[in-house]
């Protein structure tokens, strides 16, 4: 239950909670913005340094995956984007940056609230089957080492009734699990710290460890899923593995409930619906 005014961000306290070298060391705080990702892309194009954090209290046009809107009222939730200058060693591993970011969000939530989240492939953060956070990574500039803007939205404070009708059954908040308001300031510091840790593992030597940690937290694995690949294109089957490139390997089901087929499809981009555990 949330009563009264929630605390605003304390930027000095965010800084003093950092143990990072670069991530979050430069902070652009905006009371209101269309989208922190838009601001992040513009800053990156203007030469903003690696690790720059764009943090906003509210977004008028927060963007989700596949062109959806991201519900972004003031005072409650966390909306931020981090500018990542990809190291040349990491350029072969761009597709696992969203997975590394999702792990970092789950780590930071655990650090600051003791809530254990699971990950729905590729980068939805869940409490139970409800979505508490999402990530939108966007690329700026060209190969071999582009700049990635990692946009993160976390539903922090509020009740299901506070969400628009269409989100009430599928969205969760951290405070809903803890039944007390959650301090966004501490969560931002934890997020920057964990993001730096996980992004450091995006390298030829450590990508395997990173993916193993992801697989442990990924609740999609082992489930019967529907992968929506396009407007009129979906497949169903069991999610069997996450590949080295971060793709989801689905063993396609035979038609009419006749069980699993021999066909395994590597999915690189899709909306996943969890149908049931196997
Ligand atoms: C998703 O659909 O799951 C991705 C949601 C990403 C939302 C965040 S909020 C901060 C950043 N700015 C945006 O416009 N989007 C991301």
PDB file of C-alpha atoms and ligand atoms in Angstrom:
ATOM      1  CA  UNK A   1       0.000   0.000   0.000  1.00  0.00           C
ATOM      2  CA  UNK A   2       1.426   3.398  -0.974  1.00  0.00           C
ATOM      3  CA  UNK A   3       0.289   6.360   1.088  1.00  0.00           C
ATOM      4  CA  UNK A   4       1.310  10.017   0.697  1.00  0.00           C
ATOM      5  CA  UNK A   5       4.076  11.493  -1.416  1.00  0.00           C
ATOM      6  CA  UNK A   6       6.890   9.217  -2.496  1.00  0.00           C
ATOM      7  CA  UNK A   7      10.474  10.447  -2.136  1.00  0.00           C
ATOM      8  CA  UNK A   8      12.057  12.181  -5.142  1.00  0.00           C
ATOM      9  CA  UNK A   9      15.430  11.033  -6.443  1.00  0.00           C
ATOM     10  CA  UNK A  10      18.463  12.094  -4.401  1.00  0.00           C
ATOM     11  CA  UNK A  11      21.147  12.463  -7.077  1.00  0.00           C
ATOM     12  CA  UNK A  12      23.987  12.974  -4.561  1.00  0.00           C
ATOM     13  CA  UNK A  13      22.967   9.749  -2.810  1.00  0.00           C
ATOM     14  CA  UNK A  14      22.878   7.906  -6.164  1.00  0.00           C
ATOM     15  CA  UNK A  15      26.477   9.029  -6.749  1.00  0.00           C
ATOM     16  CA  UNK A  16      27.646   8.015  -3.296  1.00  0.00           C
ATOM     17  CA  UNK A  17      26.105   4.537  -3.749  1.00  0.00           C
ATOM     18  CA  UNK A  18      28.161   3.879  -6.896  1.00  0.00           C
ATOM     19  CA  UNK A  19      31.141   1.511  -6.901  1.00  0.00           C
ATOM     20  CA  UNK A  20      31.539   1.711 -10.685  1.00  0.00           C
ATOM     21  CA  UNK A  21      34.360   2.993 -12.856  1.00  0.00           C
ATOM     22  CA  UNK A  22      32.176   4.457 -15.590  1.00  0.00           C
ATOM     23  CA  UNK A  23      28.536   3.392 -15.497  1.00  0.00           C
ATOM     24  CA  UNK A  24      26.389   6.097 -13.893  1.00  0.00           C
ATOM     25  CA  UNK A  25      29.319   8.453 -13.229  1.00  0.00           C
ATOM     26  CA  UNK A  26      27.814  11.126 -15.496  1.00  0.00           C
ATOM     27  CA  UNK A  27      24.160  11.732 -14.693  1.00  0.00           C
ATOM     28  CA  UNK A  28      21.604  13.694 -16.716  1.00  0.00           C
ATOM     29  CA  UNK A  29      18.533  13.972 -14.509  1.00  0.00           C
ATOM     30  CA  UNK A  30      15.357  15.208 -16.214  1.00  0.00           C
ATOM     31  CA  UNK A  31      12.125  15.780 -14.329  1.00  0.00           C
ATOM     32  CA  UNK A  32      10.258  15.019 -17.551  1.00  0.00           C
ATOM     33  CA  UNK A  33      11.265  13.811 -21.013  1.00  0.00           C
ATOM     34  CA  UNK A  34       9.578  12.142 -23.965  1.00  0.00           C
ATOM     35  CA  UNK A  35      11.770   9.037 -23.631  1.00  0.00           C
ATOM     36  CA  UNK A  36      15.089   8.563 -21.835  1.00  0.00           C
ATOM     37  CA  UNK A  37      16.137   6.427 -24.812  1.00  0.00           C
ATOM     38  CA  UNK A  38      15.502   9.346 -27.189  1.00  0.00           C
ATOM     39  CA  UNK A  39      17.551  11.583 -24.895  1.00  0.00           C
ATOM     40  CA  UNK A  40      20.240   8.893 -24.631  1.00  0.00           C
ATOM     41  CA  UNK A  41      20.489   8.469 -28.412  1.00  0.00           C
ATOM     42  CA  UNK A  42      20.761  12.266 -28.875  1.00  0.00           C
ATOM     43  CA  UNK A  43      23.434  12.516 -26.177  1.00  0.00           C
ATOM     44  CA  UNK A  44      25.366   9.586 -27.680  1.00  0.00           C
ATOM     45  CA  UNK A  45      25.271  11.222 -31.121  1.00  0.00           C
ATOM     46  CA  UNK A  46      26.580  14.399 -29.485  1.00  0.00           C
ATOM     47  CA  UNK A  47      29.580  12.546 -28.036  1.00  0.00           C
ATOM     48  CA  UNK A  48      28.414  11.668 -24.498  1.00  0.00           C
ATOM     49  CA  UNK A  49      30.876   9.457 -22.667  1.00  0.00           C
ATOM     50  CA  UNK A  50      30.663   5.752 -21.902  1.00  0.00           C
ATOM     51  CA  UNK A  51      28.439   5.047 -18.913  1.00  0.00           C
ATOM     52  CA  UNK A  52      26.382   8.232 -19.108  1.00  0.00           C
ATOM     53  CA  UNK A  53      23.078   7.775 -17.293  1.00  0.00           C
ATOM     54  CA  UNK A  54      19.866   9.526 -18.355  1.00  0.00           C
ATOM     55  CA  UNK A  55      17.303   9.352 -15.567  1.00  0.00           C
ATOM     56  CA  UNK A  56      13.794  10.812 -15.658  1.00  0.00           C
ATOM     57  CA  UNK A  57      10.953  11.049 -13.179  1.00  0.00           C
ATOM     58  CA  UNK A  58       8.345  10.739 -15.927  1.00  0.00           C
ATOM     59  CA  UNK A  59       8.212  10.064 -19.692  1.00  0.00           C
ATOM     60  CA  UNK A  60       5.528  11.436 -22.004  1.00  0.00           C
ATOM     61  CA  UNK A  61       6.292   8.872 -24.728  1.00  0.00           C
ATOM     62  CA  UNK A  62       8.163   6.031 -23.013  1.00  0.00           C
ATOM     63  CA  UNK A  63       8.822   3.321 -25.571  1.00  0.00           C
ATOM     64  CA  UNK A  64       8.583  -0.440 -25.143  1.00  0.00           C
ATOM     65  CA  UNK A  65       9.580  -3.227 -27.498  1.00  0.00           C
ATOM     66  CA  UNK A  66       7.758  -3.562 -30.821  1.00  0.00           C
ATOM     67  CA  UNK A  67       6.577   0.043 -30.791  1.00  0.00           C
ATOM     68  CA  UNK A  68       4.493  -0.297 -27.622  1.00  0.00           C
ATOM     69  CA  UNK A  69       4.114   2.544 -25.131  1.00  0.00           C
ATOM     70  CA  UNK A  70       5.767   2.191 -21.718  1.00  0.00           C
ATOM     71  CA  UNK A  71       3.535   3.407 -18.892  1.00  0.00           C
ATOM     72  CA  UNK A  72       5.608   6.171 -17.232  1.00  0.00           C
ATOM     73  CA  UNK A  73       3.748   8.220 -14.595  1.00  0.00           C
ATOM     74  CA  UNK A  74       5.733  10.586 -12.320  1.00  0.00           C
ATOM     75  CA  UNK A  75       6.916   9.805  -8.799  1.00  0.00           C
ATOM     76  CA  UNK A  76       6.528   6.034  -8.832  1.00  0.00           C
ATOM     77  CA  UNK A  77       8.658   4.028 -11.194  1.00  0.00           C
ATOM     78  CA  UNK A  78      12.200   4.009 -12.552  1.00  0.00           C
ATOM     79  CA  UNK A  79      12.975   5.079 -16.145  1.00  0.00           C
ATOM     80  CA  UNK A  80      16.560   5.334 -17.278  1.00  0.00           C
ATOM     81  CA  UNK A  81      18.936   4.808 -20.179  1.00  0.00           C
ATOM     82  CA  UNK A  82      22.657   4.090 -20.089  1.00  0.00           C
ATOM     83  CA  UNK A  83      25.061   4.846 -22.927  1.00  0.00           C
ATOM     84  CA  UNK A  84      27.425   1.992 -23.585  1.00  0.00           C
ATOM     85  CA  UNK A  85      30.494   2.422 -25.797  1.00  0.00           C
ATOM     86  CA  UNK A  86      31.014  -1.149 -26.868  1.00  0.00           C
ATOM     87  CA  UNK A  87      34.652  -2.275 -26.569  1.00  0.00           C
ATOM     88  CA  UNK A  88      36.021  -3.793 -29.824  1.00  0.00           C
ATOM     89  CA  UNK A  89      36.439  -7.155 -27.995  1.00  0.00           C
ATOM     90  CA  UNK A  90      32.715  -7.131 -27.314  1.00  0.00           C
ATOM     91  CA  UNK A  91      31.615  -6.436 -30.870  1.00  0.00           C
ATOM     92  CA  UNK A  92      31.022 -10.136 -31.642  1.00  0.00           C
ATOM     93  CA  UNK A  93      28.703 -10.367 -28.636  1.00  0.00           C
ATOM     94  CA  UNK A  94      26.251  -7.525 -29.207  1.00  0.00           C
ATOM     95  CA  UNK A  95      23.249  -9.862 -29.160  1.00  0.00           C
ATOM     96  CA  UNK A  96      23.881 -10.884 -25.554  1.00  0.00           C
ATOM     97  CA  UNK A  97      24.002  -7.321 -24.194  1.00  0.00           C
ATOM     98  CA  UNK A  98      20.198  -7.283 -23.668  1.00  0.00           C
ATOM     99  CA  UNK A  99      20.457 -10.573 -21.754  1.00  0.00           C
ATOM    100  CA  UNK A 100      23.330  -9.219 -19.623  1.00  0.00           C
ATOM    101  CA  UNK A 101      21.236  -6.113 -18.900  1.00  0.00           C
ATOM    102  CA  UNK A 102      18.254  -8.217 -17.810  1.00  0.00           C
ATOM    103  CA  UNK A 103      20.469 -10.152 -15.408  1.00  0.00           C
ATOM    104  CA  UNK A 104      21.783  -6.855 -14.007  1.00  0.00           C
ATOM    105  CA  UNK A 105      18.228  -5.634 -13.391  1.00  0.00           C
ATOM    106  CA  UNK A 106      17.350  -8.867 -11.552  1.00  0.00           C
ATOM    107  CA  UNK A 107      20.589  -8.603  -9.510  1.00  0.00           C
ATOM    108  CA  UNK A 108      19.877  -4.979  -8.568  1.00  0.00           C
ATOM    109  CA  UNK A 109      16.305  -5.763  -7.533  1.00  0.00           C
ATOM    110  CA  UNK A 110      17.599  -8.600  -5.363  1.00  0.00           C
ATOM    111  CA  UNK A 111      20.259  -6.324  -3.799  1.00  0.00           C
ATOM    112  CA  UNK A 112      17.894  -3.531  -2.927  1.00  0.00           C
ATOM    113  CA  UNK A 113      14.643  -5.364  -2.099  1.00  0.00           C
ATOM    114  CA  UNK A 114      15.558  -9.055  -1.581  1.00  0.00           C
ATOM    115  CA  UNK A 115      12.944  -9.904  -4.249  1.00  0.00           C
ATOM    116  CA  UNK A 116      13.934 -12.845  -6.483  1.00  0.00           C
ATOM    117  CA  UNK A 117      12.912 -12.184 -10.068  1.00  0.00           C
ATOM    118  CA  UNK A 118      12.994 -14.557 -13.011  1.00  0.00           C
ATOM    119  CA  UNK A 119      13.704 -13.662 -16.630  1.00  0.00           C
ATOM    120  CA  UNK A 120      11.419 -14.278 -19.563  1.00  0.00           C
ATOM    121  CA  UNK A 121      13.471 -14.538 -22.744  1.00  0.00           C
ATOM    122  CA  UNK A 122      14.946 -12.296 -23.943  1.00  0.00           C
ATOM    123  CA  UNK A 123      14.775  -9.545 -21.345  1.00  0.00           C
ATOM    124  CA  UNK A 124      11.529  -9.288 -19.436  1.00  0.00           C
ATOM    125  CA  UNK A 125      11.951  -9.312 -15.675  1.00  0.00           C
ATOM    126  CA  UNK A 126       9.170 -11.170 -13.889  1.00  0.00           C
ATOM    127  CA  UNK A 127       7.739 -11.574 -10.414  1.00  0.00           C
ATOM    128  CA  UNK A 128       5.840 -14.833 -10.721  1.00  0.00           C
ATOM    129  CA  UNK A 129       4.404 -14.574 -14.242  1.00  0.00           C
ATOM    130  CA  UNK A 130       3.921 -10.781 -14.054  1.00  0.00           C
ATOM    131  CA  UNK A 131       6.267  -8.275 -15.660  1.00  0.00           C
ATOM    132  CA  UNK A 132       8.021  -5.904 -13.264  1.00  0.00           C
ATOM    133  CA  UNK A 133      10.657  -4.498 -15.623  1.00  0.00           C
ATOM    134  CA  UNK A 134      11.577  -4.333 -19.279  1.00  0.00           C
ATOM    135  CA  UNK A 135      14.567  -3.378 -21.397  1.00  0.00           C
ATOM    136  CA  UNK A 136      14.859  -1.676 -24.777  1.00  0.00           C
ATOM    137  CA  UNK A 137      18.358  -1.652 -26.286  1.00  0.00           C
ATOM    138  CA  UNK A 138      18.998   0.614 -29.260  1.00  0.00           C
ATOM    139  CA  UNK A 139      22.085   0.894 -31.379  1.00  0.00           C
ATOM    140  CA  UNK A 140      23.714   4.178 -32.397  1.00  0.00           C
ATOM    141  CA  UNK A 141      26.464   4.317 -35.021  1.00  0.00           C
ATOM    142  CA  UNK A 142      28.145   1.697 -37.092  1.00  0.00           C
ATOM    143  CA  UNK A 143      30.097  -1.515 -36.707  1.00  0.00           C
ATOM    144  CA  UNK A 144      32.566  -2.728 -35.562  1.00  0.00           C
ATOM    145  CA  UNK A 145      31.955  -1.153 -32.167  1.00  0.00           C
ATOM    146  CA  UNK A 146      28.693   0.753 -32.023  1.00  0.00           C
ATOM    147  CA  UNK A 147      27.208   2.607 -29.104  1.00  0.00           C
ATOM    148  CA  UNK A 148      24.272   0.899 -27.409  1.00  0.00           C
ATOM    149  CA  UNK A 149      21.657   2.795 -25.431  1.00  0.00           C
ATOM    150  CA  UNK A 150      20.245   0.448 -22.786  1.00  0.00           C
ATOM    151  CA  UNK A 151      16.784   1.658 -21.740  1.00  0.00           C
ATOM    152  CA  UNK A 152      15.425   0.211 -18.507  1.00  0.00           C
ATOM    153  CA  UNK A 153      11.959   0.608 -17.013  1.00  0.00           C
ATOM    154  CA  UNK A 154      11.184  -0.855 -13.571  1.00  0.00           C
ATOM    155  CA  UNK A 155       7.711  -0.748 -12.005  1.00  0.00           C
ATOM    156  CA  UNK A 156       8.629   0.283  -8.482  1.00  0.00           C
ATOM    157  CA  UNK A 157       5.752   1.731  -6.463  1.00  0.00           C
ATOM    158  CA  UNK A 158       2.019   1.278  -6.936  1.00  0.00           C
ATOM    159  CA  UNK A 159      -0.891  -1.111  -7.047  1.00  0.00           C
ATOM    160  CA  UNK A 160      -2.424  -2.976  -9.990  1.00  0.00           C
ATOM    161  CA  UNK A 161      -5.297  -0.415 -10.031  1.00  0.00           C
ATOM    162  CA  UNK A 162      -2.769   2.337 -10.779  1.00  0.00           C
ATOM    163  CA  UNK A 163      -1.982   0.784 -14.175  1.00  0.00           C
ATOM    164  CA  UNK A 164      -4.084   1.248 -17.297  1.00  0.00           C
ATOM    165  CA  UNK A 165      -6.731  -1.468 -17.665  1.00  0.00           C
ATOM    166  CA  UNK A 166      -4.800  -3.460 -20.287  1.00  0.00           C
ATOM    167  CA  UNK A 167      -1.755  -3.834 -17.995  1.00  0.00           C
ATOM    168  CA  UNK A 168      -3.484  -4.642 -14.706  1.00  0.00           C
ATOM    169  CA  UNK A 169      -3.397  -8.414 -15.091  1.00  0.00           C
ATOM    170  CA  UNK A 170       0.143  -8.609 -16.447  1.00  0.00           C
ATOM    171  CA  UNK A 171       2.168  -5.911 -14.621  1.00  0.00           C
ATOM    172  CA  UNK A 172       3.747  -6.225 -11.176  1.00  0.00           C
ATOM    173  CA  UNK A 173       5.459  -3.667  -8.936  1.00  0.00           C
ATOM    174  CA  UNK A 174       8.224  -4.142  -6.392  1.00  0.00           C
ATOM    175  CA  UNK A 175       6.160  -2.468  -3.670  1.00  0.00           C
ATOM    176  CA  UNK A 176       3.323  -4.922  -4.370  1.00  0.00           C
ATOM    177  CA  UNK A 177       5.611  -7.742  -3.315  1.00  0.00           C
ATOM    178  CA  UNK A 178       7.052  -5.910  -0.297  1.00  0.00           C
ATOM    179  CA  UNK A 179       3.861  -4.081   0.714  1.00  0.00           C
ATOM    180  CA  UNK A 180       5.841  -0.946   1.478  1.00  0.00           C
ATOM    181  CA  UNK A 181       7.227   1.895  -0.664  1.00  0.00           C
ATOM    182  CA  UNK A 182      10.571   1.177  -2.286  1.00  0.00           C
ATOM    183  CA  UNK A 183      13.320   3.825  -2.442  1.00  0.00           C
ATOM    184  CA  UNK A 184      14.149   4.490  -6.100  1.00  0.00           C
ATOM    185  CA  UNK A 185      17.444   6.229  -5.269  1.00  0.00           C
ATOM    186  CA  UNK A 186      19.125   3.116  -3.847  1.00  0.00           C
ATOM    187  CA  UNK A 187      17.755   1.043  -6.700  1.00  0.00           C
ATOM    188  CA  UNK A 188      19.433   3.311  -9.297  1.00  0.00           C
ATOM    189  CA  UNK A 189      22.858   2.928  -7.633  1.00  0.00           C
ATOM    190  CA  UNK A 190      22.443  -0.848  -7.366  1.00  0.00           C
ATOM    191  CA  UNK A 191      21.414  -0.958 -11.026  1.00  0.00           C
ATOM    192  CA  UNK A 192      24.479   0.969 -12.205  1.00  0.00           C
ATOM    193  CA  UNK A 193      26.775  -1.238 -10.093  1.00  0.00           C
ATOM    194  CA  UNK A 194      25.272  -4.477 -11.365  1.00  0.00           C
ATOM    195  CA  UNK A 195      25.132  -3.269 -14.962  1.00  0.00           C
ATOM    196  CA  UNK A 196      28.855  -2.573 -14.926  1.00  0.00           C
ATOM    197  CA  UNK A 197      29.536  -6.049 -13.446  1.00  0.00           C
ATOM    198  CA  UNK A 198      27.422  -7.892 -16.008  1.00  0.00           C
ATOM    199  CA  UNK A 199      28.501  -5.852 -19.052  1.00  0.00           C
ATOM    200  CA  UNK A 200      32.137  -6.572 -18.123  1.00  0.00           C
ATOM    201  CA  UNK A 201      31.317 -10.260 -18.692  1.00  0.00           C
ATOM    202  CA  UNK A 202      30.358  -9.602 -22.316  1.00  0.00           C
ATOM    203  CA  UNK A 203      33.733 -10.760 -23.647  1.00  0.00           C
ATOM    204  CA  UNK A 204      35.168 -13.768 -25.491  1.00  0.00           C
ATOM    205  CA  UNK A 205      36.590 -15.160 -22.221  1.00  0.00           C
ATOM    206  CA  UNK A 206      33.492 -14.786 -20.062  1.00  0.00           C
ATOM    207  CA  UNK A 207      30.418 -14.826 -22.333  1.00  0.00           C
ATOM    208  CA  UNK A 208      29.842 -18.507 -21.483  1.00  0.00           C
ATOM    209  CA  UNK A 209      29.713 -17.755 -17.722  1.00  0.00           C
ATOM    210  CA  UNK A 210      27.344 -14.889 -18.377  1.00  0.00           C
ATOM    211  CA  UNK A 211      25.039 -17.093 -20.450  1.00  0.00           C
ATOM    212  CA  UNK A 212      25.139 -19.837 -17.797  1.00  0.00           C
ATOM    213  CA  UNK A 213      24.016 -17.304 -15.169  1.00  0.00           C
ATOM    214  CA  UNK A 214      21.271 -16.139 -17.538  1.00  0.00           C
ATOM    215  CA  UNK A 215      20.061 -19.714 -18.145  1.00  0.00           C
ATOM    216  CA  UNK A 216      19.759 -20.321 -14.381  1.00  0.00           C
ATOM    217  CA  UNK A 217      17.502 -17.264 -14.010  1.00  0.00           C
ATOM    218  CA  UNK A 218      15.525 -17.795 -17.242  1.00  0.00           C
ATOM    219  CA  UNK A 219      12.034 -19.133 -16.543  1.00  0.00           C
ATOM    220  CA  UNK A 220      11.327 -19.604 -20.265  1.00  0.00           C
ATOM    221  CA  UNK A 221      13.623 -22.621 -20.484  1.00  0.00           C
ATOM    222  CA  UNK A 222      11.732 -25.898 -20.194  1.00  0.00           C
ATOM    223  CA  UNK A 223       8.365 -24.268 -20.857  1.00  0.00           C
ATOM    224  CA  UNK A 224       5.901 -24.849 -23.637  1.00  0.00           C
ATOM    225  CA  UNK A 225       5.852 -21.453 -25.355  1.00  0.00           C
ATOM    226  CA  UNK A 226       4.285 -19.582 -28.214  1.00  0.00           C
ATOM    227  CA  UNK A 227       6.807 -17.396 -30.048  1.00  0.00           C
ATOM    228  CA  UNK A 228       5.077 -14.580 -31.910  1.00  0.00           C
ATOM    229  CA  UNK A 229       7.448 -13.812 -34.761  1.00  0.00           C
ATOM    230  CA  UNK A 230       5.280 -11.404 -36.737  1.00  0.00           C
ATOM    231  CA  UNK A 231       1.720 -10.212 -37.170  1.00  0.00           C
ATOM    232  CA  UNK A 232       0.456 -13.520 -38.579  1.00  0.00           C
ATOM    233  CA  UNK A 233       3.306 -15.791 -37.711  1.00  0.00           C
ATOM    234  CA  UNK A 234       3.736 -17.737 -34.493  1.00  0.00           C
ATOM    235  CA  UNK A 235       5.231 -21.081 -33.571  1.00  0.00           C
ATOM    236  CA  UNK A 236       4.677 -23.297 -30.536  1.00  0.00           C
ATOM    237  CA  UNK A 237       7.052 -25.685 -28.872  1.00  0.00           C
ATOM    238  CA  UNK A 238       9.288 -26.303 -25.900  1.00  0.00           C
ATOM    239  CA  UNK A 239      12.042 -23.751 -25.188  1.00  0.00           C
ATOM    240  CA  UNK A 240      15.034 -26.052 -24.853  1.00  0.00           C
ATOM    241  CA  UNK A 241      18.118 -23.828 -24.843  1.00  0.00           C
ATOM    242  CA  UNK A 242      19.629 -20.360 -25.076  1.00  0.00           C
ATOM    243  CA  UNK A 243      22.358 -20.364 -27.717  1.00  0.00           C
ATOM    244  CA  UNK A 244      25.773 -18.690 -27.578  1.00  0.00           C
ATOM    245  CA  UNK A 245      24.351 -15.753 -29.523  1.00  0.00           C
ATOM    246  CA  UNK A 246      21.479 -15.372 -27.049  1.00  0.00           C
ATOM    247  CA  UNK A 247      18.892 -16.922 -29.385  1.00  0.00           C
ATOM    248  CA  UNK A 248      16.100 -19.107 -27.973  1.00  0.00           C
ATOM    249  CA  UNK A 249      16.021 -22.673 -29.313  1.00  0.00           C
ATOM    250  CA  UNK A 250      12.491 -24.008 -29.573  1.00  0.00           C
ATOM    251  CA  UNK A 251      11.638 -27.632 -30.323  1.00  0.00           C
ATOM    252  CA  UNK A 252       8.563 -27.170 -32.447  1.00  0.00           C
ATOM    253  CA  UNK A 253       5.386 -29.097 -31.484  1.00  0.00           C
ATOM    254  CA  UNK A 254       3.671 -31.312 -34.023  1.00  0.00           C
ATOM    255  CA  UNK A 255       0.180 -30.114 -35.044  1.00  0.00           C
ATOM    256  CA  UNK A 256      -2.930 -31.133 -33.068  1.00  0.00           C
ATOM    257  CA  UNK A 257      -1.100 -31.831 -29.809  1.00  0.00           C
ATOM    258  CA  UNK A 258       0.837 -34.776 -31.267  1.00  0.00           C
ATOM    259  CA  UNK A 259       3.897 -33.980 -29.147  1.00  0.00           C
ATOM    260  CA  UNK A 260       7.374 -32.699 -29.982  1.00  0.00           C
ATOM    261  CA  UNK A 261       8.864 -32.758 -33.478  1.00  0.00           C
ATOM    262  CA  UNK A 262      12.498 -33.125 -34.543  1.00  0.00           C
ATOM    263  CA  UNK A 263      12.584 -29.524 -35.723  1.00  0.00           C
ATOM    264  CA  UNK A 264      14.493 -27.020 -33.592  1.00  0.00           C
ATOM    265  CA  UNK A 265      14.188 -23.360 -34.488  1.00  0.00           C
ATOM    266  CA  UNK A 266      16.615 -20.687 -33.238  1.00  0.00           C
ATOM    267  CA  UNK A 267      14.551 -17.579 -32.560  1.00  0.00           C
ATOM    268  CA  UNK A 268      16.405 -14.255 -32.490  1.00  0.00           C
ATOM    269  CA  UNK A 269      13.541 -11.843 -31.929  1.00  0.00           C
ATOM    270  CA  UNK A 270       9.990 -12.636 -30.809  1.00  0.00           C
ATOM    271  CA  UNK A 271       7.337 -12.022 -28.201  1.00  0.00           C
ATOM    272  CA  UNK A 272       7.201 -15.111 -26.029  1.00  0.00           C
ATOM    273  CA  UNK A 273       4.082 -16.362 -24.296  1.00  0.00           C
ATOM    274  CA  UNK A 274       4.605 -18.939 -21.548  1.00  0.00           C
ATOM    275  CA  UNK A 275       1.931 -21.595 -22.068  1.00  0.00           C
ATOM    276  CA  UNK A 276       2.849 -24.103 -19.337  1.00  0.00           C
ATOM    277  CA  UNK A 277       5.733 -25.871 -17.612  1.00  0.00           C
ATOM    278  CA  UNK A 278       6.741 -29.264 -19.026  1.00  0.00           C
TER     279      UNK A 278
HETATM  280  C1  LIG B   1       9.710  -3.522 -22.998  1.00  0.00           C
HETATM  281  O1  LIG B   1       8.809  -3.377 -23.815  1.00  0.00           O
HETATM  282  O2  LIG B   1       9.727  -4.462 -22.221  1.00  0.00           O
HETATM  283  C2  LIG B   1      10.824  -2.514 -22.917  1.00  0.00           C
HETATM  284  C3  LIG B   1      10.484  -1.377 -22.010  1.00  0.00           C
HETATM  285  C4  LIG B   1      11.591  -0.365 -21.863  1.00  0.00           C
HETATM  286  C5  LIG B   1      11.111   0.879 -21.140  1.00  0.00           C
HETATM  287  C6  LIG B   1      12.231   1.787 -20.797  1.00  0.00           C
HETATM  288  S1  LIG B   1      11.717   3.081 -19.709  1.00  0.00           S
HETATM  289  C7  LIG B   1      13.247   3.887 -19.935  1.00  0.00           C
HETATM  290  C8  LIG B   1      13.621   3.736 -21.396  1.00  0.00           C
HETATM  291  N1  LIG B   1      13.044   4.798 -22.176  1.00  0.00           N
HETATM  292  C9  LIG B   1      12.119   4.354 -23.019  1.00  0.00           C
HETATM  293  O3  LIG B   1      11.444   5.072 -23.793  1.00  0.00           O
HETATM  294  N2  LIG B   1      12.010   3.035 -22.918  1.00  0.00           N
HETATM  295  C10 LIG B   1      12.923   2.493 -21.945  1.00  0.00           C
END
